[in-house]
Short mmCIF file of C-alpha atoms in Angstrom, two decimals:
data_model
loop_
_atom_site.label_atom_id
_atom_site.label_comp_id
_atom_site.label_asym_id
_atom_site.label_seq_id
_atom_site.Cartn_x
_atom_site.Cartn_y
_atom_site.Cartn_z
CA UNK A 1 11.73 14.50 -68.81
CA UNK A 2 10.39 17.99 -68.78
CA UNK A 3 11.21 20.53 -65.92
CA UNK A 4 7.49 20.48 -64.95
CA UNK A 5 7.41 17.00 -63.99
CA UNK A 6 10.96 17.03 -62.19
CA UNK A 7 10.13 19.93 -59.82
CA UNK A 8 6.93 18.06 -59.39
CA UNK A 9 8.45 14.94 -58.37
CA UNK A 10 11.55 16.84 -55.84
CA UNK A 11 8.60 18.94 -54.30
CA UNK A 12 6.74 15.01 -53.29
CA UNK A 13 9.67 13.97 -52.24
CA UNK A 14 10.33 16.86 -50.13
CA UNK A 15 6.79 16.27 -48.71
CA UNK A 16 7.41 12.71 -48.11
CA UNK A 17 10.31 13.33 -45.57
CA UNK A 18 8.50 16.19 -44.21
CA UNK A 19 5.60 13.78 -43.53
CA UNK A 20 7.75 10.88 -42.05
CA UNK A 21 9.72 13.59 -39.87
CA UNK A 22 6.48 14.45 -38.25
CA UNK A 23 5.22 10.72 -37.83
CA UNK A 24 8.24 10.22 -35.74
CA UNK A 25 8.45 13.13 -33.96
CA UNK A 26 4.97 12.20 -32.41
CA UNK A 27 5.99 8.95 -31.81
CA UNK A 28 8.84 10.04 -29.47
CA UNK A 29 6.75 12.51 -28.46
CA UNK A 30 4.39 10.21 -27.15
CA UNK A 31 7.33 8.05 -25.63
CA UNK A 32 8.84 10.92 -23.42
CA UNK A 33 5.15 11.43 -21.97
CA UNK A 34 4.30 7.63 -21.04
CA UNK A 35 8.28 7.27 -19.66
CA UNK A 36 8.51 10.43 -18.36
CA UNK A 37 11.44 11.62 -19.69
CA UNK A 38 12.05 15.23 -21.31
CA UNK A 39 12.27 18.47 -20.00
CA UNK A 40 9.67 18.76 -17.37
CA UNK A 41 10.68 15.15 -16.07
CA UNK A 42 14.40 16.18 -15.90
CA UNK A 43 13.34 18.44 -12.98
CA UNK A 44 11.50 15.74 -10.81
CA UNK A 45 15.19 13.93 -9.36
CA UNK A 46 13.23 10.81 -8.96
CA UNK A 47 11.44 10.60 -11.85
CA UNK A 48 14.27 8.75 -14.24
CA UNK A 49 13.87 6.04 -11.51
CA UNK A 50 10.85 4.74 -12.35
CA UNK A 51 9.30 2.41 -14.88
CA UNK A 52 8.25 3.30 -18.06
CA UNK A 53 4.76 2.62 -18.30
CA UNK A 54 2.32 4.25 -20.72
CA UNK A 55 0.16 6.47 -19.16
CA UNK A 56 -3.07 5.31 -20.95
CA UNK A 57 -2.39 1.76 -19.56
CA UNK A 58 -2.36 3.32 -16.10
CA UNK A 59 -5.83 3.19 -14.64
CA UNK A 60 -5.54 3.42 -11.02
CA UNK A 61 -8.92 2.74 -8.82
CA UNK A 62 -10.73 6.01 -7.72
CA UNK A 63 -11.99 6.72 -4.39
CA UNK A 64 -14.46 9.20 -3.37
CA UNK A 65 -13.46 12.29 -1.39
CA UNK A 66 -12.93 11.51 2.41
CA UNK A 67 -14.14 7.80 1.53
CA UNK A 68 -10.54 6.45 2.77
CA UNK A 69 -10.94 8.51 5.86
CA UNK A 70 -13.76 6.83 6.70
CA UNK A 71 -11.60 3.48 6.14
CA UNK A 72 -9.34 4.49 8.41
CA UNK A 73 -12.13 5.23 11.36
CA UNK A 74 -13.74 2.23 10.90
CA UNK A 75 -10.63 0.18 10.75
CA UNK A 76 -9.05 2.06 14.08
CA UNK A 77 -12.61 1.72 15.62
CA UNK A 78 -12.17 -2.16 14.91
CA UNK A 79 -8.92 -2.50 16.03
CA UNK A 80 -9.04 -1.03 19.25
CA UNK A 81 -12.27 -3.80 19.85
CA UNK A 82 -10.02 -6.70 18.73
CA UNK A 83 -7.10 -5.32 20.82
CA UNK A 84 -9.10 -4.89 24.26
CA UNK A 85 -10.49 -8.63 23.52
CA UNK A 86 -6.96 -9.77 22.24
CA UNK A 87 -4.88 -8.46 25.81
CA UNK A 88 -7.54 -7.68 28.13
CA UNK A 89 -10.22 -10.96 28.21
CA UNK A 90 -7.50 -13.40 25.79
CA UNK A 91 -9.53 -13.26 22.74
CA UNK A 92 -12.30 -14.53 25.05
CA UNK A 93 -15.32 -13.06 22.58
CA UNK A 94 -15.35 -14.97 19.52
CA UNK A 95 -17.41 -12.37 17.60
CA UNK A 96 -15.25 -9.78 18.31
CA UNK A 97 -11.87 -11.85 17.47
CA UNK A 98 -13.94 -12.39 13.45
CA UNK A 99 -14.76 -9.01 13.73
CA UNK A 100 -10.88 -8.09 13.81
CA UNK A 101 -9.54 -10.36 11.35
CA UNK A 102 -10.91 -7.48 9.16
CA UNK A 103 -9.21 -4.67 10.55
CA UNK A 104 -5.65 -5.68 8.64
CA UNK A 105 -6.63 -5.92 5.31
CA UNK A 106 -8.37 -2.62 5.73
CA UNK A 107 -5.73 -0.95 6.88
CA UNK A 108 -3.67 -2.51 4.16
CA UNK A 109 -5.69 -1.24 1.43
CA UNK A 110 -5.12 2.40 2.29
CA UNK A 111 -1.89 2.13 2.92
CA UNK A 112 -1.69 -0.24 -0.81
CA UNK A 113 -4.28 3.08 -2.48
CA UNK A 114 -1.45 5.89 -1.69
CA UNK A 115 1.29 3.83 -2.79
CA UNK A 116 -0.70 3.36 -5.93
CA UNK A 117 -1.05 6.90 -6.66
CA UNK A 118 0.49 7.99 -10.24
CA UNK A 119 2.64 10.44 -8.80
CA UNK A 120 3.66 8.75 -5.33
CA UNK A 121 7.06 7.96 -6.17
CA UNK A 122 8.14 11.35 -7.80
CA UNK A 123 6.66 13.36 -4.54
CA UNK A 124 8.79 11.04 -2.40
CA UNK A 125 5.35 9.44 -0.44
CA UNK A 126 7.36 5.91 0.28
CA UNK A 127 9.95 7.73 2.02
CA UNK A 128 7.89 9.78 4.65
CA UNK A 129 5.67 6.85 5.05
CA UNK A 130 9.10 4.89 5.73
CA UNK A 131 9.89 7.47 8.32
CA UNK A 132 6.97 7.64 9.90
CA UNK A 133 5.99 3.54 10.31
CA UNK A 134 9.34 3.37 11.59
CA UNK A 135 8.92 5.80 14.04
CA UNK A 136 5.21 4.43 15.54
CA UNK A 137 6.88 0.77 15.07
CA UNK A 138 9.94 1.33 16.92
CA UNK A 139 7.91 3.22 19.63
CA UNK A 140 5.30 0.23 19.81
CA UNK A 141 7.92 -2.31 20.04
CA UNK A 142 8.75 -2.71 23.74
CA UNK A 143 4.54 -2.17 24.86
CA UNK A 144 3.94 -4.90 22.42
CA UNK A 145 6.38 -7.11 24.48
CA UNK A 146 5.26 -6.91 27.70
CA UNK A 147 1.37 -6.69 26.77
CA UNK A 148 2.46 -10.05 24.66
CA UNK A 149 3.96 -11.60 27.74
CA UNK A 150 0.93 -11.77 29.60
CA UNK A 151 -0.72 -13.84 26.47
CA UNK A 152 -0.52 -18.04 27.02
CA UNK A 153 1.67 -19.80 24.15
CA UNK A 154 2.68 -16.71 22.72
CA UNK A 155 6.42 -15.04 22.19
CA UNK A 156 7.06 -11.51 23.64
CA UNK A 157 8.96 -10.27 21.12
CA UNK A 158 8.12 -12.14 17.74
CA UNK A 159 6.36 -11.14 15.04
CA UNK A 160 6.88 -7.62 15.36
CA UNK A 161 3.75 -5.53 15.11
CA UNK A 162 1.34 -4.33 12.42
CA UNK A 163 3.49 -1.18 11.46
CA UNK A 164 6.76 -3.22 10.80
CA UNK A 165 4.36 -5.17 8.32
CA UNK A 166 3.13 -1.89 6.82
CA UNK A 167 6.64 -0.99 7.01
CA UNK A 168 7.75 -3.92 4.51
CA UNK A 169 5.12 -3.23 2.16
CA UNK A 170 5.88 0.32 1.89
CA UNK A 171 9.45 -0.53 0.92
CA UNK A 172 8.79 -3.80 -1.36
CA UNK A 173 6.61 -1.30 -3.34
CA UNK A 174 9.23 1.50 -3.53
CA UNK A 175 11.87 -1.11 -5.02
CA UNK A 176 9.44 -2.11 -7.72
CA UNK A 177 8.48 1.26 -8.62
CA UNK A 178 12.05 2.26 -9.10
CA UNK A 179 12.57 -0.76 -11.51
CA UNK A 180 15.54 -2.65 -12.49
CA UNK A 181 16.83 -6.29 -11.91
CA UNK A 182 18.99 -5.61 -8.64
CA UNK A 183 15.73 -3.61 -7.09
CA UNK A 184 13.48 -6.45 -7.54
CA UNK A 185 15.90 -9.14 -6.66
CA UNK A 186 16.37 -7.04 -3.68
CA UNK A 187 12.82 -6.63 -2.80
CA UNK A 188 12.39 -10.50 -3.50
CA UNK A 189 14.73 -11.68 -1.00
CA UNK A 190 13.81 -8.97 1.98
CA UNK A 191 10.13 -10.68 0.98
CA UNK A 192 11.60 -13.91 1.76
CA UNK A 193 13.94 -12.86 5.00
CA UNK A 194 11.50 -9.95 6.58
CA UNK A 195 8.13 -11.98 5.75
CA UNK A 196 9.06 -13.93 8.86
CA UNK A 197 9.82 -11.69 11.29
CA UNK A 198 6.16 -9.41 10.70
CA UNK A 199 2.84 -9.66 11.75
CA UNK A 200 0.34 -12.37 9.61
CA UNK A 201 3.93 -13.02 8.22
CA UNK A 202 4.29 -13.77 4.50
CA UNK A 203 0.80 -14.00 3.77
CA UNK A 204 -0.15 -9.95 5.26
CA UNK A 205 2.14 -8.69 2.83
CA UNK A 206 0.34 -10.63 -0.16
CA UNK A 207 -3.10 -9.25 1.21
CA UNK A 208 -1.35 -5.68 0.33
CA UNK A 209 0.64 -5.98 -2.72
CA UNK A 210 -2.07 -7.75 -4.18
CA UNK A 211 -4.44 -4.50 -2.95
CA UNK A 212 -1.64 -2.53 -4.25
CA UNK A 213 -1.59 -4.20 -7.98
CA UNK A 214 -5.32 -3.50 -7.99
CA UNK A 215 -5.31 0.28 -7.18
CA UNK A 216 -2.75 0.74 -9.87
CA UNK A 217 -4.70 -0.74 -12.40
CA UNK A 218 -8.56 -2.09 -11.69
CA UNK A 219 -8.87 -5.10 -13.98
CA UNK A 220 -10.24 -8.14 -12.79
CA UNK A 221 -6.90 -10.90 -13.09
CA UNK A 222 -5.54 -7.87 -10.09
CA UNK A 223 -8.46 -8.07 -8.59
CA UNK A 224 -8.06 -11.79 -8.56
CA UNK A 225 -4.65 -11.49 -7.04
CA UNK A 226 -6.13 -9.82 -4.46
CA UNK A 227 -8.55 -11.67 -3.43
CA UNK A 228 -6.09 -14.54 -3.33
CA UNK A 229 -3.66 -12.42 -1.15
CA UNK A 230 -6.02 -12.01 1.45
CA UNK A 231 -7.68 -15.55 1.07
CA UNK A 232 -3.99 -16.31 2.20
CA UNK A 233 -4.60 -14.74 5.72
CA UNK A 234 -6.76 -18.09 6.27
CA UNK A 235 -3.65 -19.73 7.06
CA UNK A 236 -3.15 -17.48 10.14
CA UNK A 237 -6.83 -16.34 11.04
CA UNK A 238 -7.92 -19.93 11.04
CA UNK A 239 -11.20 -18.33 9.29
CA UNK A 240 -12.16 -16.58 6.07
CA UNK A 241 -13.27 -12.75 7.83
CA UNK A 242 -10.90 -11.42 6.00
CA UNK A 243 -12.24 -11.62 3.21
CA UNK A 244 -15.28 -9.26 4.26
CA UNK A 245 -12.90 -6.29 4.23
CA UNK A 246 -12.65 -6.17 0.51
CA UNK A 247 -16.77 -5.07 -0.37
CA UNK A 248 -16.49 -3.16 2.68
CA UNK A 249 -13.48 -0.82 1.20
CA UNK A 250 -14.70 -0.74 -2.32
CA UNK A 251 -18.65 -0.25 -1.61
CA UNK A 252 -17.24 2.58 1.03
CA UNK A 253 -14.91 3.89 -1.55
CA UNK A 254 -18.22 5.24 -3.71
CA UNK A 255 -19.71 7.00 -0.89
CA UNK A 256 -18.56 10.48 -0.57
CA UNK A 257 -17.65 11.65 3.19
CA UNK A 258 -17.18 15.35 5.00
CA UNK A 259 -13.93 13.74 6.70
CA UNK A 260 -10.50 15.70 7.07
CA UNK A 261 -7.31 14.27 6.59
CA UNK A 262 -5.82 12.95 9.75
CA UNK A 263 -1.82 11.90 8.98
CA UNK A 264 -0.21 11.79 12.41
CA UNK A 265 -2.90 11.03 14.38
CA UNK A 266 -3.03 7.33 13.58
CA UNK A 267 0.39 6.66 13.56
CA UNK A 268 0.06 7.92 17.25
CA UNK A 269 -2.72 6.34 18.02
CA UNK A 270 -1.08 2.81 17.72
CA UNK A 271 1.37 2.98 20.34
CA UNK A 272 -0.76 5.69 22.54
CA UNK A 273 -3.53 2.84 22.58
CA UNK A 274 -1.57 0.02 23.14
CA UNK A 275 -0.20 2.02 26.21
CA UNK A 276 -3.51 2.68 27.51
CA UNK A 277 -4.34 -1.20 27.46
CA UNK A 278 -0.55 -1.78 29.60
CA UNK A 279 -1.74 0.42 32.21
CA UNK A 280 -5.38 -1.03 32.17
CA UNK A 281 -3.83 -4.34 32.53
CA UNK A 282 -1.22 -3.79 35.07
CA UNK A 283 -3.90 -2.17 37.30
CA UNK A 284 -7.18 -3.96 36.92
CA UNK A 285 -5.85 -7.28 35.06
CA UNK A 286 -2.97 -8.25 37.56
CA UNK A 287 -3.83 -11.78 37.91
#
């Protein structure tokens, strides 16, 4: 063998390795970016919590600017209709009683679109929306009671309101985002246990997650799910209006609106409304 050919053959060799080094180092490259691990992850606390998912599989549902806003207003708008009807004339206007069984799954799908957000976890969003249902739902509780009291065949205290159902979602969703066995058992059984003591029950929570699925990735089997989730509502509603809410949210998610970002004013407005109805109904509705 001359010396030609066996520097030839040590200097492909040497390339070979070099190559192969490189193919891998991408490939954990890669890895560290879709699990979010490495440096820059290292300094987000909560970010070794969560699940690894590949970032190019993650195609969460886009709204246009202020186009949840709007959602909101027309939801709160909605509600307070379905709420004067519900404890004020006893759900005497049929109309508006349809009208309302489309106010939940509204407000459900913005509450299911900011949980969805890539980076909701790491910036600690299920926490102060923990907080802050908690808050509003604890501070609704006792007007609920009493308004519930004056309705026929109905229990004071049971289900607890909307924001306790909110409430459950928020924290189902932050178990399964920080992954593992234990977390999802967990969020299985309080599913199971806290599904009955909520508003629409088992079936309002379905109507989110399954909203929440498809914000986190628009493909038509989540899209499915949700439709089934809030096809489940039938079971409570006695009618299918809920279903209306889901072209209303994603035709009114395309259209751009000039709308400012209102956090604390509707978690006030539940129990401040609410209040206002009491009052009404103590003083004109005493019979």
């Amino acid at each position: 063998m001359s010396q030609v050919t066996y520097v030839s053959r040590r200097r492909n060799k040497r390339m070979k390795v070099t190559s192969t080094s490189t193919s891998e180092g991408a490939v954990n490259a890669r890895w560290l970016r879709a699990s979010g691990s490495g440096p820059s992850a290292m300094l987000d606390e909560s970010s070794h919590h969560a699940p690894i998912i590949a970032s190019s599989r993650h195609e969460p549902w886009s709204m246009a600017p202020g186009s949840l806003e709007a959602i909101k207003w027309a939801a709160l708008v909605l509600m307070v209709f379905d709420h004067v009807n519900k404890y004020l004339f006893v759900e005497r206007w049929s109309a508006v009683f349809d009208l309302g069984r489309i106010v939940m799954p509204m407000f459900g799908f913005v509450v299911a679109y900011n949980l969805a957000r890539p980076n909701a976890l790491a910036k600690g969003l299920h926490r102060r929306m923990i907080y802050r249902l908690t808050l509003a739902g604890l501070a609704a509780t006792p007007v609920c009671v009493m308004l519930n009291s004056y309705l026929p065949n109905a229990s004071a205290w049971w289900p607890l309101n909307i924001l306790f159902t909110l409430l459950l979602v928020v924290t189902l969703t932050y178990l399964i985002d920080r992954g593992g066995t234990k977390r999802f058992l967990l969020a299985l059984a309080l599913f199971l246990v806290a599904g009955a003591l909520v508003e629409y029950l088992w079936m309002g929570v379905l109507c989110c997650l399954g909203a929440w699925l498809f914000c986190r990735k628009a493909s038509f089997s989540r899209l499915l799910l949700w439709i089934l989730g809030t096809l489940s509502l039938t079971v409570i509603n006695a009618n299918t209006w809920a279903l209306a809410a889901l072209p209303i949210v994603l035709v009114a998610g395309r259209i751009p609106q000039r709308l400012s970002r209102q956090t604390w004013f509707f978690y006030g407005f539940y129990p401040a409304h609410l209040l206002l109805l009491l009052l009404i109904r103590l003083v004109w509705f005493r019979a």
